[in-house]
PDB file of C-alpha atoms in Angstrom:
ATOM      1  CA  MET A   1      -0.285   0.005   0.010  1.00 49.00           C
ATOM      2  CA  SER A   2       1.637   3.050  -0.955  1.00 53.00           C
ATOM      3  CA  CYS A   3       1.307   5.799   2.041  1.00 71.00           C
ATOM      4  CA  GLU A   4      -1.315   8.516   1.819  1.00 53.00           C
ATOM      5  CA  ASN A   5      -2.222  11.534   4.070  1.00 46.00           C
ATOM      6  CA  GLU A   6      -5.562  10.680   5.558  1.00 41.00           C
ATOM      7  CA  HIS A   7      -6.416   9.342   8.469  1.00 39.00           C
ATOM      8  CA  TYR A   8      -7.937   6.009   9.271  1.00 36.00           C
ATOM      9  CA  HIS A   9     -10.741   6.914  11.748  1.00 38.00           C
ATOM     10  CA  SER A  10     -10.840  10.785  12.613  1.00 35.00           C
ATOM     11  CA  HIS A  11     -10.467  10.655  16.355  1.00 38.00           C
ATOM     12  CA  SER A  12      -9.849  13.286  18.721  1.00 37.00           C
ATOM     13  CA  HIS A  13     -10.966  15.148  22.376  1.00 37.00           C
ATOM     14  CA  GLY A  14     -10.676  18.811  23.314  1.00 38.00           C
ATOM     15  CA  ASP A  15      -8.908  21.163  20.611  1.00 41.00           C
ATOM     16  CA  ASP A  16      -7.511  20.179  17.782  1.00 40.00           C
ATOM     17  CA  GLY A  17      -6.335  23.798  16.657  1.00 39.00           C
ATOM     18  CA  ASP A  18      -3.402  23.252  18.532  1.00 40.00           C
ATOM     19  CA  GLU A  19      -1.433  25.923  16.925  1.00 38.00           C
ATOM     20  CA  GLY A  20       2.388  26.471  17.081  1.00 38.00           C
ATOM     21  CA  HIS A  21       2.875  22.936  18.655  1.00 40.00           C
ATOM     22  CA  GLY A  22       2.792  21.003  14.925  1.00 40.00           C
ATOM     23  CA  HIS A  23       0.149  17.953  16.138  1.00 42.00           C
ATOM     24  CA  GLY A  24      -3.147  18.412  15.214  1.00 42.00           C
ATOM     25  CA  HIS A  25      -4.712  15.765  17.743  1.00 46.00           C
ATOM     26  CA  SER A  26      -4.312  15.487  21.246  1.00 46.00           C
ATOM     27  CA  HIS A  27      -5.576  12.626  23.460  1.00 48.00           C
ATOM     28  CA  SER A  28      -5.655  11.923  27.275  1.00 47.00           C
ATOM     29  CA  HIS A  29      -7.148   8.262  27.937  1.00 46.00           C
ATOM     30  CA  SER A  30      -6.878   6.997  31.479  1.00 45.00           C
ATOM     31  CA  HIS A  31      -8.400   3.095  31.660  1.00 44.00           C
ATOM     32  CA  GLY A  32      -9.168   2.350  35.486  1.00 42.00           C
ATOM     33  CA  HIS A  33      -7.859   5.842  36.384  1.00 47.00           C
ATOM     34  CA  GLY A  34     -11.323   7.662  34.995  1.00 44.00           C
ATOM     35  CA  HIS A  35     -12.384  10.022  32.450  1.00 49.00           C
ATOM     36  CA  SER A  36     -11.022  13.548  32.258  1.00 53.00           C
ATOM     37  CA  HIS A  37     -12.748  16.015  30.457  1.00 58.00           C
ATOM     38  CA  ILE A  38     -10.625  19.235  31.367  1.00 74.00           C
ATOM     39  CA  ALA A  39      -9.217  20.115  28.489  1.00 83.00           C
ATOM     40  CA  PRO A  40      -5.168  19.115  28.872  1.00 90.00           C
ATOM     41  CA  ILE A  41      -2.667  21.937  29.422  1.00 94.00           C
ATOM     42  CA  ALA A  42      -1.224  22.306  25.989  1.00 96.00           C
ATOM     43  CA  THR A  43       3.040  21.939  25.992  1.00 97.00           C
ATOM     44  CA  HIS A  44       5.150  23.187  23.389  1.00 96.00           C
ATOM     45  CA  GLU A  45       7.989  22.163  20.906  1.00 96.00           C
ATOM     46  CA  SER A  46      11.265  23.190  23.871  1.00 97.00           C
ATOM     47  CA  GLN A  47       9.491  21.176  27.018  1.00 98.00           C
ATOM     48  CA  SER A  48      11.732  18.313  24.534  1.00 98.00           C
ATOM     49  CA  LEU A  49      12.771  15.931  27.107  1.00 98.00           C
ATOM     50  CA  LEU A  50      15.426  14.541  24.418  1.00 98.00           C
ATOM     51  CA  SER A  51      18.397  15.612  25.802  1.00 97.00           C
ATOM     52  CA  LYS A  52      17.759  14.372  29.422  1.00 97.00           C
ATOM     53  CA  ILE A  53      17.260  10.681  27.569  1.00 98.00           C
ATOM     54  CA  ASP A  54      20.042   8.109  28.011  1.00 97.00           C
ATOM     55  CA  LEU A  55      20.046   7.034  24.711  1.00 97.00           C
ATOM     56  CA  ASP A  56      22.595   4.928  24.872  1.00 96.00           C
ATOM     57  CA  HIS A  57      20.994   2.566  27.052  1.00 97.00           C
ATOM     58  CA  VAL A  58      17.794   2.737  26.170  1.00 98.00           C
ATOM     59  CA  THR A  59      16.475  -0.518  25.248  1.00 98.00           C
ATOM     60  CA  ALA A  60      13.474  -3.053  23.958  1.00 98.00           C
ATOM     61  CA  LEU A  61      12.369  -6.448  24.285  1.00 98.00           C
ATOM     62  CA  ASN A  62      10.762  -8.278  21.731  1.00 98.00           C
ATOM     63  CA  LEU A  63      12.550  -6.010  18.592  1.00 98.00           C
ATOM     64  CA  GLU A  64      13.192  -6.716  15.658  1.00 97.00           C
ATOM     65  CA  ASN A  65      15.811  -4.162  15.171  1.00 97.00           C
ATOM     66  CA  ASP A  66      19.768  -3.115  15.888  1.00 95.00           C
ATOM     67  CA  PRO A  67      19.652  -1.893  19.445  1.00 93.00           C
ATOM     68  CA  GLU A  68      21.643   0.840  17.446  1.00 94.00           C
ATOM     69  CA  GLU A  69      18.449   2.005  15.469  1.00 97.00           C
ATOM     70  CA  LEU A  70      16.257   2.028  18.912  1.00 98.00           C
ATOM     71  CA  ARG A  71      17.733   5.423  19.367  1.00 97.00           C
ATOM     72  CA  GLN A  72      16.906   6.677  16.204  1.00 97.00           C
ATOM     73  CA  LEU A  73      13.078   6.708  17.116  1.00 98.00           C
ATOM     74  CA  PHE A  74      13.625   9.882  19.718  1.00 98.00           C
ATOM     75  CA  LYS A  75      14.334  12.306  16.899  1.00 97.00           C
ATOM     76  CA  SER A  76      15.181  15.405  17.188  1.00 97.00           C
ATOM     77  CA  ALA A  77      13.234  18.308  15.355  1.00 96.00           C
ATOM     78  CA  ASP A  78      14.685  18.399  11.977  1.00 96.00           C
ATOM     79  CA  LYS A  79      14.371  14.553  11.901  1.00 97.00           C
ATOM     80  CA  LYS A  80      11.127  14.484  13.191  1.00 97.00           C
ATOM     81  CA  TYR A  81       9.361  14.070   9.379  1.00 98.00           C
ATOM     82  CA  ASN A  82      11.882  10.760   8.564  1.00 97.00           C
ATOM     83  CA  LEU A  83      10.416   7.470   8.346  1.00 96.00           C
ATOM     84  CA  HIS A  84      13.140   5.916   8.690  1.00 94.00           C
ATOM     85  CA  PRO A  85      14.406   3.356  11.055  1.00 95.00           C
ATOM     86  CA  VAL A  86      10.597   1.867  11.384  1.00 96.00           C
ATOM     87  CA  ILE A  87      11.169   0.024  15.115  1.00 97.00           C
ATOM     88  CA  LYS A  88       9.169  -3.107  14.761  1.00 97.00           C
ATOM     89  CA  SER A  89       8.124  -5.495  17.073  1.00 97.00           C
ATOM     90  CA  ASP A  90       9.533  -9.661  16.704  1.00 96.00           C
ATOM     91  CA  ALA A  91       7.884 -12.218  17.412  1.00 93.00           C
ATOM     92  CA  ASP A  92       4.345 -10.162  18.175  1.00 95.00           C
ATOM     93  CA  TYR A  93       2.809  -7.167  18.830  1.00 96.00           C
ATOM     94  CA  GLU A  94       4.114  -6.786  22.486  1.00 97.00           C
ATOM     95  CA  LEU A  95       7.117  -4.217  22.728  1.00 98.00           C
ATOM     96  CA  LEU A  96       8.359  -3.252  26.183  1.00 98.00           C
ATOM     97  CA  ILE A  97      10.363   0.082  25.505  1.00 98.00           C
ATOM     98  CA  HIS A  98      13.076   0.582  28.613  1.00 98.00           C
ATOM     99  CA  ILE A  99      13.767   4.308  28.826  1.00 98.00           C
ATOM    100  CA  PRO A 100      16.112   6.067  31.359  1.00 97.00           C
ATOM    101  CA  PHE A 101      16.895  10.148  32.079  1.00 97.00           C
ATOM    102  CA  ILE A 102      20.276  11.287  32.725  1.00 95.00           C
ATOM    103  CA  ASP A 103      21.569  12.061  36.003  1.00 88.00           C
ATOM    104  CA  GLY A 104      18.454  13.775  37.457  1.00 91.00           C
ATOM    105  CA  SER A 105      14.318  14.092  37.696  1.00 94.00           C
ATOM    106  CA  ILE A 106      11.797  14.466  35.624  1.00 97.00           C
ATOM    107  CA  LYS A 107       8.377  16.097  36.030  1.00 98.00           C
ATOM    108  CA  LEU A 108       6.256  14.258  32.757  1.00 98.00           C
ATOM    109  CA  PHE A 109       3.576  16.348  30.693  1.00 98.00           C
ATOM    110  CA  SER A 110       2.888  14.301  27.467  1.00 98.00           C
ATOM    111  CA  LEU A 111       4.213  11.919  24.994  1.00 98.00           C
ATOM    112  CA  ILE A 112       3.844  12.373  21.826  1.00 98.00           C
ATOM    113  CA  LEU A 113       3.961   8.907  18.866  1.00 98.00           C
ATOM    114  CA  ARG A 114       4.034   8.835  15.278  1.00 98.00           C
ATOM    115  CA  THR A 115       2.282   4.916  14.586  1.00 97.00           C
ATOM    116  CA  ASN A 116       1.400   3.099  11.923  1.00 94.00           C
ATOM    117  CA  GLY A 117      -2.058   3.837  10.911  1.00 91.00           C
ATOM    118  CA  ASP A 118      -3.076   1.006   9.420  1.00 86.00           C
ATOM    119  CA  LYS A 119      -1.957  -3.381   9.964  1.00 90.00           C
ATOM    120  CA  HIS A 120       0.310  -2.016  12.192  1.00 95.00           C
ATOM    121  CA  CYS A 121      -1.214   0.822  15.137  1.00 96.00           C
ATOM    122  CA  PRO A 122      -0.686  -0.227  18.922  1.00 97.00           C
ATOM    123  CA  LYS A 123      -3.599   0.136  20.554  1.00 97.00           C
ATOM    124  CA  SER A 124      -3.400   0.002  24.220  1.00 98.00           C
ATOM    125  CA  ILE A 125      -0.053   1.195  26.155  1.00 98.00           C
ATOM    126  CA  LYS A 126       0.920   0.149  29.429  1.00 98.00           C
ATOM    127  CA  ILE A 127       3.160   3.026  31.504  1.00 98.00           C
ATOM    128  CA  PHE A 128       5.006   2.459  34.638  1.00 98.00           C
ATOM    129  CA  LYS A 129       7.279   4.984  36.608  1.00 97.00           C
ATOM    130  CA  ASN A 130      10.150   4.167  38.117  1.00 97.00           C
ATOM    131  CA  ASP A 131      10.870   0.164  37.553  1.00 95.00           C
ATOM    132  CA  LYS A 132      14.182  -0.990  36.163  1.00 94.00           C
ATOM    133  CA  SER A 133      13.958  -4.295  35.601  1.00 92.00           C
ATOM    134  CA  MET A 134      10.641  -5.229  34.430  1.00 97.00           C
ATOM    135  CA  ASP A 135       9.807  -7.474  32.221  1.00 97.00           C
ATOM    136  CA  PHE A 136       6.418  -9.387  29.729  1.00 97.00           C
ATOM    137  CA  ALA A 137       5.832 -11.407  32.901  1.00 97.00           C
ATOM    138  CA  GLU A 138       5.673  -8.395  35.248  1.00 97.00           C
ATOM    139  CA  ALA A 139       3.730  -5.606  32.932  1.00 97.00           C
ATOM    140  CA  GLU A 140       0.948  -8.371  32.382  1.00 96.00           C
ATOM    141  CA  VAL A 141       0.241  -8.290  35.623  1.00 96.00           C
ATOM    142  CA  LYS A 142       1.421  -4.630  37.318  1.00 97.00           C
ATOM    143  CA  LYS A 143      -1.110  -1.639  38.040  1.00 97.00           C
ATOM    144  CA  PRO A 144       0.416   0.559  35.745  1.00 98.00           C
ATOM    145  CA  ASP A 145       0.869   3.835  36.432  1.00 98.00           C
ATOM    146  CA  PHE A 146      -1.637   5.339  33.623  1.00 98.00           C
ATOM    147  CA  ILE A 147      -2.939   3.783  30.205  1.00 98.00           C
ATOM    148  CA  ILE A 148      -2.922   4.766  26.518  1.00 98.00           C
ATOM    149  CA  GLU A 149      -6.296   4.151  24.311  1.00 98.00           C
ATOM    150  CA  HIS A 150      -4.417   4.872  21.005  1.00 98.00           C
ATOM    151  CA  PRO A 151      -6.200   6.411  17.537  1.00 97.00           C
ATOM    152  CA  GLN A 152      -5.676   4.140  14.708  1.00 96.00           C
ATOM    153  CA  ILE A 153      -3.805   6.955  13.306  1.00 96.00           C
ATOM    154  CA  GLY A 154      -0.821   6.768  11.469  1.00 96.00           C
ATOM    155  CA  VAL A 155       1.562   6.782   8.563  1.00 95.00           C
ATOM    156  CA  MET A 156      -0.995   4.359   5.836  1.00 92.00           C
ATOM    157  CA  CYS A 157       1.941   2.663   4.979  1.00 87.00           C
ATOM    158  CA  ASN A 158       2.822  -0.921   4.992  1.00 76.00           C
ATOM    159  CA  ASP A 159       4.603  -1.575   2.451  1.00 71.00           C
ATOM    160  CA  GLU A 160       8.602  -2.295   3.457  1.00 65.00           C
ATOM    161  CA  ASP A 161      10.239  -1.244   0.621  1.00 61.00           C
ATOM    162  CA  HIS A 162      12.373   1.707   0.135  1.00 56.00           C
ATOM    163  CA  ASP A 163      11.342   2.320  -3.409  1.00 63.00           C
ATOM    164  CA  ILE A 164       7.189   2.495  -1.565  1.00 81.00           C
ATOM    165  CA  MET A 165       7.819   4.095   1.454  1.00 88.00           C
ATOM    166  CA  PRO A 166       9.544   7.286   1.411  1.00 92.00           C
ATOM    167  CA  GLU A 167      12.165   8.717   4.042  1.00 93.00           C
ATOM    168  CA  LYS A 168       9.887  11.701   5.420  1.00 94.00           C
ATOM    169  CA  LEU A 169       5.804  12.225   4.698  1.00 96.00           C
ATOM    170  CA  ILE A 170       5.997  15.743   5.741  1.00 97.00           C
ATOM    171  CA  THR A 171       2.599  16.129   7.966  1.00 96.00           C
ATOM    172  CA  ASP A 172       1.394  16.668  11.469  1.00 97.00           C
ATOM    173  CA  ASP A 173      -1.900  15.041  11.041  1.00 96.00           C
ATOM    174  CA  ASP A 174      -0.712  12.008  12.092  1.00 96.00           C
ATOM    175  CA  PHE A 175       1.640  13.104  15.044  1.00 98.00           C
ATOM    176  CA  ILE A 176      -0.341  11.962  18.266  1.00 98.00           C
ATOM    177  CA  GLU A 177       0.148  13.857  22.213  1.00 98.00           C
ATOM    178  CA  HIS A 178      -1.311  12.801  25.160  1.00 98.00           C
ATOM    179  CA  TYR A 179      -1.343  14.359  28.105  1.00 98.00           C
ATOM    180  CA  PHE A 180      -0.752  12.962  31.799  1.00 97.00           C
ATOM    181  CA  PRO A 181      -1.363  13.459  35.096  1.00 96.00           C
ATOM    182  CA  ARG A 182       1.343  16.176  36.155  1.00 95.00           C
ATOM    183  CA  HIS A 183       0.514  15.252  39.660  1.00 94.00           C
ATOM    184  CA  LYS A 184       1.083  11.618  39.143  1.00 95.00           C
ATOM    185  CA  PHE A 185       4.207  12.060  36.618  1.00 97.00           C
ATOM    186  CA  THR A 186       6.763  13.689  38.725  1.00 97.00           C
ATOM    187  CA  GLY A 187      10.349  12.285  40.062  1.00 96.00           C
ATOM    188  CA  ILE A 188      10.623   9.694  37.067  1.00 97.00           C
ATOM    189  CA  HIS A 189      14.113   8.859  36.596  1.00 97.00           C
ATOM    190  CA  HIS A 190      12.876   6.144  34.630  1.00 98.00           C
ATOM    191  CA  LEU A 191      10.123   5.281  32.643  1.00 98.00           C
ATOM    192  CA  THR A 192       8.323   2.449  30.864  1.00 98.00           C
ATOM    193  CA  ILE A 193       5.757   2.340  27.813  1.00 98.00           C
ATOM    194  CA  TYR A 194       4.756  -1.140  27.294  1.00 98.00           C
ATOM    195  CA  ILE A 195       2.714  -2.076  23.779  1.00 98.00           C
ATOM    196  CA  GLU A 196       0.169  -4.300  25.075  1.00 97.00           C
ATOM    197  CA  SER A 197      -2.062  -5.001  21.775  1.00 97.00           C
ATOM    198  CA  LYS A 198      -2.292  -3.433  17.626  1.00 96.00           C
ATOM    199  CA  TYR A 199      -5.609  -2.706  16.087  1.00 95.00           C
ATOM    200  CA  SER A 200      -6.545  -5.972  13.852  1.00 87.00           C
ATOM    201  CA  ASP A 201      -9.058  -7.924  11.096  1.00 73.00           C
ATOM    202  CA  GLU A 202     -10.249 -11.230  11.082  1.00 63.00           C
ATOM    203  CA  ASP A 203      -8.558 -11.316   8.012  1.00 62.00           C
ATOM    204  CA  GLU A 204      -5.499 -10.191   8.775  1.00 61.00           C
ATOM    205  CA  ASP A 205      -1.827 -12.830   8.739  1.00 63.00           C
ATOM    206  CA  GLU A 206       1.340 -13.301  10.623  1.00 61.00           C
ATOM    207  CA  ASP A 207       3.262 -10.802   8.915  1.00 63.00           C
ATOM    208  CA  ASP A 208       0.826  -8.123  10.183  1.00 75.00           C
ATOM    209  CA  GLU A 209       0.948  -8.761  14.551  1.00 89.00           C
ATOM    210  CA  ASN A 210       3.701  -6.544  15.007  1.00 94.00           C
ATOM    211  CA  VAL A 211       3.731  -3.136  15.965  1.00 96.00           C
ATOM    212  CA  TRP A 212       5.469   0.056  13.756  1.00 96.00           C
ATOM    213  CA  LEU A 213       6.689   3.098  15.230  1.00 98.00           C
ATOM    214  CA  HIS A 214       8.118   5.915  13.281  1.00 97.00           C
ATOM    215  CA  TYR A 215       8.240   8.941  16.568  1.00 98.00           C
ATOM    216  CA  LEU A 216       8.988   8.587  19.933  1.00 98.00           C
ATOM    217  CA  GLU A 217       8.865  12.298  22.352  1.00 98.00           C
ATOM    218  CA  LEU A 218       8.212  13.535  26.207  1.00 98.00           C
ATOM    219  CA  ARG A 219       7.597  16.519  26.706  1.00 98.00           C
ATOM    220  CA  GLY A 220       8.258  17.509  30.308  1.00 98.00           C
ATOM    221  CA  GLU A 221      10.631  19.421  33.571  1.00 97.00           C
ATOM    222  CA  PHE A 222      13.237  18.345  34.275  1.00 97.00           C
ATOM    223  CA  THR A 223      15.595  19.199  37.302  1.00 94.00           C
ATOM    224  CA  ALA A 224      19.549  17.635  37.420  1.00 91.00           C
ATOM    225  CA  LEU A 225      20.407  15.750  40.933  1.00 82.00           C
ATOM    226  CA  ASN A 226      22.947  17.652  43.139  1.00 74.00           C
ATOM    227  CA  LYS A 227      25.754  15.565  43.629  1.00 64.00           C
ATOM    228  CA  ASN A 228      27.622  18.302  45.376  1.00 63.00           C
ATOM    229  CA  PRO A 229      27.998  17.753  49.223  1.00 55.00           C
ATOM    230  CA  VAL A 230      26.065  20.761  51.874  1.00 56.00           C
ATOM    231  CA  VAL A 231      29.081  21.811  53.814  1.00 58.00           C
ATOM    232  CA  ALA A 232      29.363  23.979  56.288  1.00 56.00           C
ATOM    233  CA  ILE A 233      31.179  25.213  58.605  1.00 58.00           C
ATOM    234  CA  TYR A 234      29.999  26.621  62.351  1.00 54.00           C
ATOM    235  CA  GLU A 235      32.110  29.247  64.058  1.00 52.00           C
ATOM    236  CA  LYS A 236      32.683  27.963  67.500  1.00 55.00           C
ATOM    237  CA  ALA A 237      30.374  30.524  70.227  1.00 56.00           C
ATOM    238  CA  ALA A 238      33.105  32.717  72.450  1.00 57.00           C
ATOM    239  CA  ASN A 239      33.391  30.812  76.037  1.00 58.00           C
ATOM    240  CA  PRO A 240      33.725  33.748  78.636  1.00 55.00           C
ATOM    241  CA  ALA A 241      35.972  31.579  80.722  1.00 55.00           C
ATOM    242  CA  ASP A 242      38.713  31.625  78.326  1.00 52.00           C
ATOM    243  CA  HIS A 243      38.606  35.198  78.187  1.00 50.00           C
ATOM    244  CA  LYS A 244      38.371  35.167  82.465  1.00 49.00           C
ATOM    245  CA  VAL A 245      41.543  32.087  82.703  1.00 45.00           C
ATOM    246  CA  LYS A 246      43.540  34.916  79.960  1.00 48.00           C
ATOM    247  CA  SER A 247      42.658  37.781  81.914  1.00 46.00           C
ATOM    248  CA  VAL A 248      44.195  36.302  85.134  1.00 44.00           C
ATOM    249  CA  LEU A 249      47.470  34.585  83.093  1.00 42.00           C
ATOM    250  CA  GLU A 250      47.690  37.962  81.721  1.00 47.00           C
ATOM    251  CA  ASP A 251      47.574  40.239  85.741  1.00 49.00           C
ATOM    252  CA  THR A 252      50.698  36.924  86.361  1.00 44.00           C
ATOM    253  CA  ASN A 253      52.405  37.962  83.923  1.00 49.00           C
ATOM    254  CA  ASN A 254      53.190  41.371  84.423  1.00 50.00           C
ATOM    255  CA  PHE A 255      53.562  41.241  88.194  1.00 44.00           C
ATOM    256  CA  THR A 256      56.778  42.809  89.619  1.00 45.00           C
ATOM    257  CA  LEU A 257      59.122  41.677  92.239  1.00 45.00           C
ATOM    258  CA  GLY A 258      59.877  44.581  94.929  1.00 47.00           C
ATOM    259  CA  ASN A 259      63.656  44.837  95.158  1.00 45.00           C
TER     260      ASN A 259
END
């Protein structure tokens, strides 16, 4: 299938006119945490956490790509429209991504995804904070800190042939921003993203079971950790007794014997 600049489904909550942010859709879904109908606080590009992610230590379970390609999922602004490399799950649709941050604490505002919008689009995504060793078994039973219901919107291009899938597709319509409850996502040192399910149909074959990701961005605030200990120097309080002894010694030294 060739790439098309259209949506598989039209799906939006709140104000779609997020001018100046480059994202035509914003979603904030939270199953098990209640649905909020309060408009989320808009984010902007300066709140990107790209420079705060420890890219050398980002890992993923059930990843088809080479580990080096996983880092390219986190793209800089000048590469945000690039479609390659396509990050794919391997044996099935499940994908678990560990994202450590560099020497600091994060207040997380949102997650922006650009996915495949047809055969390889993720559906349910669970978010866990500060659990560095989580695997699939734990992710399936542990209560998530947040659940994202990703809409079936994304790049409408299923063919891996580079002659069919272009190197880049310049449109903002398929970047989806999911907002987090800010009061819950503070003090973050490590984030785990677990793609639990994908959209599928009855005629789907085994080759279509994996998920495809083109872009992932995190936005928020970063606070650096202070590694230098605070050293306080206290001046010893004067002791009146010390002055008294000194005066006695001075009087003794000044005593002169008579002839």
